[in-house]
Amino acid sequence: TQLLEQSPQFLSIQEGENLTVYCNSSSVFSSLQWYRQEPGEGPVLLVTVVTGGEVKKLKRLTFQFGDARKDSSLHITAAQPGDTGLYLCAGVILSGSNYKLTFGKGTLLTVNP
Amino acid sequence: GAGVSQSPSNKVTEKGKDVELRCDPISGHTALYWYRQSLGQGLEFLIYFQGNSAPDKSGLPSDRFSAERTGGSVSTLTIQRTQQEDSAVYLCASSSRRRSRNLSSTDTQYFGPGTRLTVL
């Protein structure tokens, strides 16, 4: 059972367009992270959202954590070819003193020039 | 400074053979994680080492998978009697996280480039 559902799975858009990627779960997370992964490399952390309703901005990227801490979204404004990559959301699970991430399957974004 | 490194970058093996994958974490990082990334499956947690504590092996898919971390630094993931379904990219990550019961604490995991394993 996939704890985190990401949508869409694939997205191909033209440079300059806006897009939103969604990450949904029936579980509550301590926090949620967004990563970007390029071919042949490991994921790189973009942002961590902790508080329900929190909004964080990273240049043209806006991240939002749902009020109930079960879902999140990533909005990119005026996408550029350099934004191309696999975007992964990951929910943080704290069990006792252990810390684990559970990942969604990712959204593969292609921005065409 | 140097990031997380993994070796080999690519490994092709025959079904039934054993393989060892190596991870060198960032110096000083106490936590080390192994994940598996398969097409269409996302990242799957395998095992987690934290300092000198017993590892969390809850994600290992079968007893053919094992991992160790020597001296609190380098880690080796071993897959015995490989099967075709073991083909995937194996990613290692490390963090400076220390054991804490602080439920609001966050952590940054730094990932290596992965080892692409192909079982023929």
XYZ file of C-alpha atoms in Angstrom:
233
model
C 0.000 0.000 0.000
C 1.422 3.346 -1.102
C 1.133 5.765 1.809
C 1.780 8.803 -0.348
C 0.064 9.296 -3.696
C 1.584 11.785 -6.102
C -0.148 13.234 -9.125
C 0.296 13.580 -11.930
C 2.835 10.836 -12.535
C 4.074 12.510 -15.738
C 3.873 16.142 -16.814
C 5.194 17.690 -20.008
C 4.761 21.426 -20.441
C 6.165 24.375 -22.386
C 8.579 26.887 -20.936
C 6.729 29.705 -19.184
C 3.718 27.663 -18.119
C 2.647 27.150 -14.513
C 2.091 23.759 -12.913
C 1.060 22.117 -9.672
C 2.067 18.730 -8.330
C 0.048 17.075 -5.583
C 1.000 14.731 -2.776
C -1.836 13.099 -0.844
C -2.127 10.647 2.003
C -4.618 9.330 4.514
C -1.866 9.400 7.133
C -0.716 12.333 9.233
C 2.973 13.131 9.048
C 5.266 14.928 11.469
C 6.560 16.904 8.507
C 6.827 16.551 4.771
C 9.731 17.038 2.424
C 10.031 17.692 -1.301
C 13.016 16.447 -3.292
C 14.160 16.884 -6.883
C 16.121 14.139 -8.614
C 17.998 14.362 -11.907
C 19.043 11.334 -13.991
C 21.997 9.450 -12.526
C 21.901 11.380 -9.280
C 20.316 11.000 -5.881
C 17.397 13.142 -4.713
C 18.220 16.595 -3.382
C 16.113 18.167 -0.650
C 14.223 21.283 -1.739
C 12.149 22.074 1.334
C 10.704 20.727 4.584
C 7.247 21.822 5.733
C 6.345 21.205 9.342
C 3.269 23.139 10.408
C -0.230 22.473 9.058
C -1.147 25.227 6.588
C 2.463 26.270 6.165
C 3.515 27.864 2.881
C 7.140 28.113 1.832
C 8.551 29.807 -1.248
C 11.795 28.984 -2.980
C 12.177 31.424 -5.900
C 9.521 30.280 -8.419
C 8.533 27.240 -6.330
C 5.756 27.432 -3.739
C 5.193 24.572 -1.308
C 2.109 24.158 0.842
C 1.386 21.721 3.670
C -2.265 20.879 4.231
C -3.959 21.991 7.436
C -4.331 18.382 8.582
C -0.696 17.546 7.664
C -1.851 14.801 5.309
C -1.218 16.432 1.949
C 1.007 18.910 0.199
C 1.392 20.670 -3.107
C 4.227 22.095 -5.143
C 3.466 24.953 -7.525
C 5.997 26.142 -10.090
C 5.491 29.505 -11.744
C 6.851 30.210 -15.219
C 8.578 26.853 -15.549
C 12.000 26.708 -17.174
C 13.841 23.814 -18.857
C 16.138 23.687 -15.824
C 13.151 22.648 -13.712
C 13.031 19.328 -15.558
C 13.421 16.390 -13.213
C 11.682 13.913 -10.931
C 9.911 15.588 -8.021
C 9.412 13.417 -4.959
C 7.451 14.085 -1.816
C 8.364 12.265 1.374
C 6.468 12.034 4.613
C 8.421 11.984 7.839
C 7.517 9.206 10.242
C 8.811 9.450 13.783
C 8.617 6.178 15.705
C 10.086 6.512 19.136
C 13.465 8.023 18.432
C 13.648 6.567 14.942
C 13.228 8.805 11.929
C 12.134 7.428 8.555
C 10.932 8.823 5.257
C 8.193 7.300 3.163
C 8.298 8.458 -0.434
C 5.689 8.952 -3.105
C 6.370 7.484 -6.557
C 7.274 10.894 -7.938
C 6.207 13.247 -10.708
C 8.420 13.303 -13.774
C 8.386 16.871 -15.101
C 9.645 17.815 -18.542
C 9.791 21.483 -19.463
C 10.253 21.989 -23.192
C 12.015 25.120 -24.469
C 33.258 18.970 1.365
C 32.764 15.536 -0.144
C 29.235 14.234 -0.412
C 27.940 10.703 -0.101
C 29.688 8.350 -2.491
C 28.607 4.932 -3.665
C 30.375 2.183 -5.545
C 30.135 0.693 -8.007
C 28.003 3.088 -10.030
C 26.779 0.202 -12.160
C 26.724 -3.526 -11.480
C 25.596 -6.242 -13.845
C 25.371 -9.723 -12.404
C 23.887 -13.076 -13.172
C 20.903 -14.496 -11.352
C 21.993 -16.428 -8.291
C 25.233 -14.526 -7.689
C 25.924 -12.448 -4.579
C 26.626 -8.713 -4.819
C 28.025 -6.113 -2.433
C 27.226 -2.420 -2.715
C 29.255 0.151 -0.829
C 28.320 3.504 0.657
C 30.700 6.141 2.047
C 28.641 8.663 4.021
C 29.527 12.264 4.709
C 32.203 12.386 7.395
C 30.716 12.833 10.849
C 27.191 11.833 9.877
C 25.773 9.429 12.429
C 22.738 8.227 10.503
C 22.887 6.141 7.327
C 19.971 4.911 5.215
C 19.632 2.505 2.298
C 16.787 2.809 -0.222
C 15.831 0.976 -3.379
C 14.373 2.817 -6.366
C 12.594 0.766 -9.003
C 10.774 1.954 -12.103
C 7.266 2.950 -11.147
C 7.787 2.142 -7.466
C 9.436 5.214 -6.036
C 11.982 5.026 -3.241
C 11.573 2.102 -0.894
C 13.191 2.221 2.561
C 15.453 -0.758 3.273
C 17.513 -0.230 6.434
C 18.592 2.539 8.806
C 21.713 2.787 10.972
C 21.925 5.317 13.797
C 25.218 5.569 15.651
C 25.973 2.427 17.643
C 22.330 1.442 18.039
C 20.843 -1.696 16.535
C 19.818 -0.984 12.935
C 16.209 -0.723 11.843
C 15.919 -3.555 9.322
C 12.185 -3.336 8.878
C 12.374 -2.482 5.176
C 14.544 -5.369 4.005
C 12.407 -7.362 1.530
C 13.846 -10.798 2.325
C 16.584 -12.564 4.249
C 18.734 -12.459 1.117
C 19.336 -8.786 1.936
C 21.688 -7.705 4.694
C 23.722 -4.649 5.543
C 26.435 -3.680 7.946
C 28.120 -0.493 8.959
C 31.665 -0.817 10.171
C 33.164 1.693 12.566
C 30.133 3.895 12.280
C 31.154 5.012 8.808
C 31.229 2.915 5.632
C 28.269 0.652 4.966
C 27.907 -2.402 2.748
C 24.605 -3.727 1.436
C 24.804 -7.388 0.457
C 22.295 -9.206 -1.694
C 22.697 -12.966 -1.785
C 21.450 -15.223 -4.572
C 20.270 -12.274 -6.636
C 16.980 -12.461 -8.513
C 15.834 -10.463 -11.536
C 13.356 -8.557 -9.385
C 16.322 -7.198 -7.397
C 17.249 -5.043 -10.402
C 16.944 -1.425 -9.292
C 18.939 1.617 -8.263
C 20.170 1.315 -4.691
C 20.557 4.672 -2.972
C 22.378 5.492 0.215
C 21.799 8.610 2.301
C 23.384 10.002 5.435
C 22.428 12.673 7.919
C 23.777 14.248 11.057
C 20.620 13.302 12.921
C 20.994 12.012 16.434
C 18.428 9.908 18.222
C 15.797 12.228 19.611
C 12.252 11.983 20.807
C 11.568 15.531 19.647
C 8.535 15.002 17.457
C 8.983 18.351 15.762
C 12.571 17.747 14.760
C 13.449 17.589 11.101
C 16.391 16.137 9.300
C 18.206 16.558 6.007
C 19.271 13.381 4.292
C 22.027 13.695 1.723
C 21.833 11.090 -0.993
C 24.578 9.452 -2.978
C 24.297 8.962 -6.751
C 23.210 5.365 -6.356
C 24.304 1.996 -7.710
C 22.339 0.685 -10.667
C 22.044 -3.091 -10.255
C 21.013 -5.225 -13.213
C 20.409 -8.928 -12.641
C 20.376 -10.946 -15.870
